[in-house]
CSV table of C-alpha atoms in Angstrom, one decimal:
chain,number,residue,atom,x,y,z
A,1,GLN,CA,20.2,-16.9,2.5
A,2,VAL,CA,19.8,-16.6,-1.3
A,3,GLN,CA,20.2,-13.1,-2.8
A,4,LEU,CA,19.4,-12.1,-6.4
A,5,GLN,CA,20.6,-8.8,-8.1
A,6,GLU,CA,19.9,-7.8,-11.6
A,7,SER,CA,22.0,-5.6,-13.7
A,8,GLY,CA,22.2,-4.2,-17.2
A,9,PRO,CA,21.5,-1.2,-19.3
A,10,GLY,CA,18.5,1.0,-18.2
A,11,LEU,CA,17.8,2.3,-21.7
A,12,VAL,CA,17.3,0.4,-24.9
A,13,LYS,CA,16.7,1.4,-28.4
A,14,PRO,CA,13.5,0.4,-30.0
A,15,ALA,CA,14.1,-2.6,-32.3
A,16,GLU,CA,17.2,-3.6,-30.4
A,17,THR,CA,17.8,-6.5,-27.9
A,18,LEU,CA,17.1,-5.9,-24.1
A,19,SER,CA,19.8,-7.9,-22.0
A,20,LEU,CA,19.8,-8.5,-18.3
A,21,THR,CA,21.8,-10.5,-16.0
A,22,CYS,CA,20.9,-11.8,-12.5
A,23,ALA,CA,23.7,-12.6,-10.1
A,24,VAL,CA,22.9,-15.2,-7.4
A,25,SER,CA,24.6,-15.4,-4.1
A,26,GLY,CA,24.0,-17.7,-1.2
A,27,TYR,CA,23.0,-20.7,-3.4
A,28,SER,CA,24.4,-22.5,-6.5
A,29,ILE,CA,22.0,-22.3,-9.2
A,30,SER,CA,23.2,-25.7,-10.5
A,31,SER,CA,21.8,-27.4,-7.3
A,32,GLY,CA,18.2,-27.0,-8.2
A,33,TYR,CA,15.2,-24.7,-8.6
A,34,TYR,CA,13.9,-22.8,-11.6
A,35,TRP,CA,15.4,-19.4,-12.3
A,36,GLY,CA,13.3,-16.8,-14.1
A,37,TRP,CA,12.3,-13.4,-15.0
A,38,LEU,CA,9.2,-11.2,-14.4
A,39,ARG,CA,8.5,-7.7,-15.3
A,40,GLN,CA,6.0,-4.9,-14.0
A,41,SER,CA,4.7,-1.8,-15.9
A,42,PRO,CA,1.7,0.5,-15.2
A,43,VAL,CA,0.2,-0.7,-18.4
A,44,LYS,CA,0.6,-4.4,-18.2
A,45,GLY,CA,0.9,-5.0,-14.4
A,46,LEU,CA,3.0,-7.9,-13.3
A,47,GLU,CA,3.9,-10.2,-16.0
A,48,TRP,CA,5.6,-13.6,-15.8
A,49,ILE,CA,8.2,-13.9,-18.5
A,50,GLY,CA,9.7,-17.4,-18.0
A,51,ILE,CA,11.9,-19.8,-16.1
A,52,MET,CA,14.7,-22.3,-16.8
A,53,SER,CA,16.3,-25.0,-14.7
A,54,GLN,CA,19.9,-26.2,-14.7
A,55,SER,CA,18.8,-29.4,-16.4
A,56,GLY,CA,17.7,-27.4,-19.3
A,57,TYR,CA,13.9,-27.3,-18.9
A,58,ALA,CA,12.4,-24.0,-20.0
A,59,TYR,CA,9.1,-22.6,-20.0
A,60,TYR,CA,7.9,-19.2,-21.4
A,61,ASN,CA,4.9,-16.8,-21.4
A,62,PRO,CA,3.1,-17.8,-24.6
A,63,SER,CA,2.8,-14.0,-25.5
A,64,LEU,CA,6.5,-13.4,-25.2
A,65,LYS,CA,7.9,-16.8,-26.2
A,66,SER,CA,8.9,-15.7,-29.7
A,67,ARG,CA,11.1,-13.1,-28.5
A,68,VAL,CA,12.6,-14.1,-25.3
A,69,THR,CA,15.6,-16.3,-24.2
A,70,ILE,CA,16.6,-17.3,-20.7
A,71,SER,CA,20.1,-18.9,-20.0
A,72,LEU,CA,22.0,-20.1,-17.1
A,73,ASP,CA,25.7,-19.7,-16.5
A,74,THR,CA,26.7,-22.0,-13.8
A,75,SER,CA,30.3,-21.0,-13.9
A,76,LYS,CA,29.5,-17.5,-12.8
A,77,ASN,CA,26.4,-18.4,-10.8
A,78,GLN,CA,24.1,-16.2,-12.8
A,79,PHE,CA,21.4,-16.4,-15.4
A,80,SER,CA,20.3,-13.9,-18.1
A,81,LEU,CA,17.4,-12.7,-20.1
A,82,LYS,CA,17.4,-11.5,-23.7
A,83,VAL,CA,14.3,-9.9,-25.3
A,84,ASN,CA,14.4,-9.3,-28.9
A,85,SER,CA,13.0,-6.4,-31.1
A,86,VAL,CA,11.9,-4.3,-28.1
A,87,THR,CA,9.2,-1.6,-28.5
A,88,ASP,CA,8.0,1.0,-25.8
A,89,THR,CA,5.5,-1.7,-24.4
A,90,ASP,CA,8.6,-3.6,-23.1
A,91,THR,CA,9.4,-0.6,-20.8
A,92,ALA,CA,9.1,-2.0,-17.3
A,93,VAL,CA,10.8,-2.9,-14.0
A,94,TYR,CA,12.4,-6.3,-14.6
A,95,TYR,CA,12.8,-8.7,-11.7
A,96,CYS,CA,14.7,-11.9,-11.5
A,97,ALA,CA,13.3,-14.6,-9.2
A,98,ARG,CA,13.7,-18.3,-8.0
A,99,GLN,CA,10.9,-20.7,-8.4
A,100,PRO,CA,10.7,-24.1,-6.6
A,101,ALA,CA,11.4,-27.0,-9.0
A,102,ASN,CA,9.0,-29.5,-7.3
A,103,GLY,CA,5.7,-28.6,-9.0
A,104,GLU,CA,5.1,-25.6,-6.8
A,105,TRP,CA,4.4,-22.8,-9.2
A,106,TYR,CA,5.2,-19.5,-7.2
A,107,LEU,CA,8.1,-17.1,-7.1
A,108,GLN,CA,10.0,-17.7,-3.8
A,109,GLU,CA,12.8,-15.2,-3.9
A,110,TRP,CA,13.0,-12.0,-5.9
A,111,GLY,CA,15.7,-9.5,-6.8
A,112,GLN,CA,15.2,-5.8,-6.1
A,113,GLY,CA,14.3,-5.0,-9.6
A,114,ILE,CA,15.7,-2.9,-12.5
A,115,LEU,CA,13.9,-0.3,-14.5
A,116,VAL,CA,14.5,-0.7,-18.2
A,117,SER,CA,13.1,1.9,-20.6
A,118,VAL,CA,12.7,1.5,-24.4
A,119,SER,CA,13.3,4.8,-26.1
A,120,SER,CA,15.3,6.3,-29.0
B,1,GLN,CA,-4.7,-15.6,-21.9
B,2,SER,CA,-6.3,-12.8,-19.9
B,3,ALA,CA,-5.1,-11.7,-16.4
B,4,LEU,CA,-6.9,-13.0,-13.3
B,5,THR,CA,-9.6,-10.6,-12.0
B,6,GLN,CA,-9.0,-8.8,-8.8
B,7,PRO,CA,-10.8,-5.8,-7.2
B,8,ALA,CA,-8.9,-2.6,-7.8
B,9,SER,CA,-9.1,-1.6,-4.3
B,10,VAL,CA,-10.0,-2.6,-0.8
B,11,SER,CA,-10.0,-0.7,2.5
B,12,GLY,CA,-10.5,-1.6,6.2
B,13,SER,CA,-9.8,-0.1,9.6
B,14,PRO,CA,-7.0,-1.5,12.0
B,15,GLY,CA,-8.2,-4.7,13.7
B,16,GLN,CA,-10.7,-5.5,11.1
B,17,SER,CA,-10.6,-8.3,8.5
B,18,ILE,CA,-10.6,-8.0,4.8
B,19,THR,CA,-10.9,-10.4,1.9
B,20,ILE,CA,-9.4,-10.1,-1.6
B,21,SER,CA,-10.8,-12.1,-4.4
B,22,CYS,CA,-9.0,-13.6,-7.5
B,23,THR,CA,-11.3,-15.0,-10.2
B,24,GLY,CA,-9.8,-17.1,-13.0
B,25,THR,CA,-11.1,-20.0,-15.0
B,26,SER,CA,-11.3,-23.6,-15.0
B,27,ASN,CA,-7.9,-23.6,-17.0
B,28,ASP,CA,-6.1,-21.8,-14.2
B,29,VAL,CA,-7.4,-21.0,-10.7
B,30,GLY,CA,-10.0,-23.8,-11.0
B,31,SER,CA,-7.8,-26.5,-12.2
B,32,TYR,CA,-4.9,-26.9,-9.7
B,33,ASN,CA,-4.1,-25.9,-6.1
B,34,ARG,CA,-1.2,-23.6,-7.5
B,35,VAL,CA,-2.6,-20.2,-6.5
B,36,SER,CA,-0.2,-17.8,-4.7
B,37,TRP,CA,-0.6,-14.3,-3.2
B,38,TYR,CA,2.1,-11.6,-3.1
B,39,GLN,CA,2.4,-8.4,-1.1
B,40,GLN,CA,4.3,-5.3,-2.6
B,41,HIS,CA,5.1,-2.1,-0.8
B,42,PRO,CA,6.1,1.0,-2.9
B,43,GLY,CA,9.4,0.7,-4.7
B,44,LYS,CA,9.9,-2.9,-3.3
B,45,ALA,CA,9.8,-6.3,-5.0
B,46,PRO,CA,6.6,-8.4,-4.4
B,47,LYS,CA,7.0,-11.1,-1.6
B,48,VAL,CA,5.0,-14.2,-1.4
B,49,ILE,CA,2.7,-14.4,1.5
B,50,ILE,CA,0.5,-17.5,0.4
B,51,TYR,CA,1.4,-20.4,-2.0
B,52,GLU,CA,-0.5,-23.4,-3.1
B,53,VAL,CA,-3.8,-21.8,-2.0
B,54,SER,CA,-3.3,-21.7,1.6
B,55,LYS,CA,0.2,-22.4,2.6
B,56,ARG,CA,2.3,-19.7,4.4
B,57,PRO,CA,6.1,-19.4,3.9
B,58,SER,CA,8.3,-19.4,7.1
B,59,GLY,CA,8.1,-15.9,8.6
B,60,VAL,CA,4.8,-14.7,7.3
B,61,SER,CA,2.2,-13.7,9.7
B,62,ASN,CA,-0.7,-16.2,10.4
B,63,ARG,CA,-3.0,-13.2,10.0
B,64,PHE,CA,-2.8,-14.0,6.4
B,65,SER,CA,-4.8,-16.9,5.0
B,66,GLY,CA,-5.9,-18.3,1.7
B,67,SER,CA,-8.7,-20.3,0.2
B,68,LYS,CA,-10.3,-21.3,-3.0
B,69,SER,CA,-13.7,-22.2,-4.2
B,70,GLY,CA,-14.1,-23.3,-7.8
B,71,ASN,CA,-12.5,-20.7,-10.2
B,72,THR,CA,-12.1,-18.1,-7.4
B,73,ALA,CA,-9.2,-17.8,-4.9
B,74,SER,CA,-9.4,-15.4,-1.9
B,75,LEU,CA,-6.8,-13.9,0.4
B,76,THR,CA,-8.0,-12.8,3.9
B,77,ILE,CA,-6.0,-10.5,6.3
B,78,SER,CA,-7.4,-10.4,9.8
B,79,GLY,CA,-6.4,-8.0,12.5
B,80,LEU,CA,-5.6,-5.5,9.9
B,81,GLN,CA,-2.5,-3.4,10.8
B,82,ALA,CA,-1.1,-0.2,9.1
B,83,GLU,CA,2.0,-2.2,7.9
B,84,ASP,CA,-0.3,-4.2,5.7
B,85,GLU,CA,-1.1,-1.3,3.4
B,86,GLY,CA,0.1,-2.1,-0.1
B,87,ASP,CA,-0.6,-3.9,-3.3
B,88,TYR,CA,-1.6,-7.5,-3.5
B,89,TYR,CA,-1.4,-9.8,-6.4
B,90,CYS,CA,-2.6,-13.4,-7.0
B,91,SER,CA,-1.2,-15.8,-9.6
B,92,SER,CA,-2.1,-19.1,-10.9
B,93,TYR,CA,-0.4,-21.8,-12.7
B,94,VAL,CA,-1.9,-22.3,-16.3
B,95,HIS,CA,-2.0,-26.0,-17.3
B,96,SER,CA,-2.6,-25.4,-21.0
B,97,THR,CA,0.4,-23.3,-21.4
B,98,THR,CA,2.6,-24.3,-18.5
B,99,SER,CA,2.9,-20.9,-17.4
B,100,LEU,CA,2.2,-18.4,-14.6
B,101,LEU,CA,-0.7,-15.9,-14.9
B,102,PHE,CA,-1.1,-12.9,-12.6
B,103,GLY,CA,-4.0,-10.7,-11.4
B,104,GLY,CA,-4.1,-7.0,-12.0
B,105,GLY,CA,-3.5,-6.3,-8.4
B,106,THR,CA,-5.5,-4.9,-5.5
B,107,LYS,CA,-4.6,-1.7,-3.5
B,108,LEU,CA,-5.1,-2.2,0.3
B,109,THR,CA,-5.7,0.9,2.3
B,110,VAL,CA,-5.8,0.9,6.0
B,111,LEU,CA,-8.0,3.6,7.2
């Protein structure tokens, strides 16, 4: 059974880069699926950030696209999220997730989430 | 793109049925059968309970069902149980931006 686990700093300063990693166990990320990120805050609710496949296809939320990068590290079976130039509105619980790659647009498996606060 | 519209809250007594609506546009809910529903309990990650409008993942109770008419999708929970209490979110594929859009969430209270 696939399991996803987020990790990274819980506090980021404004204008800096938020970096998170999602370790995957029970499935090789190079074998298929899309791997992505979402976040949830009281202000913005649940927000899809983007996904990437092992073959390099990536799709991003248009409102975040200019500041976000998702990358896969198949050697470590993990994937990462970077959000540039963060502000307090980027404060949220961040989830990593797995999305089917056959045209089914839903999040099939989720990590437990990690709270990231943006504050000086 | 604006969030899909869901009622802020719904409630029902044990054994009853409730329906949660999710209204979008012809560019999202109305354009493809790529609507999904998620259940979230406090402090936990969301869990998919319906995908592609009406399909249930393995292990999800058949008390959960989904449907769609035009630009509005619906989640029905029959035989309401105390464990169903929580937040429910709909989401839809958005064709014009190749992205996923969520609703604002609905808090279900089991009386």
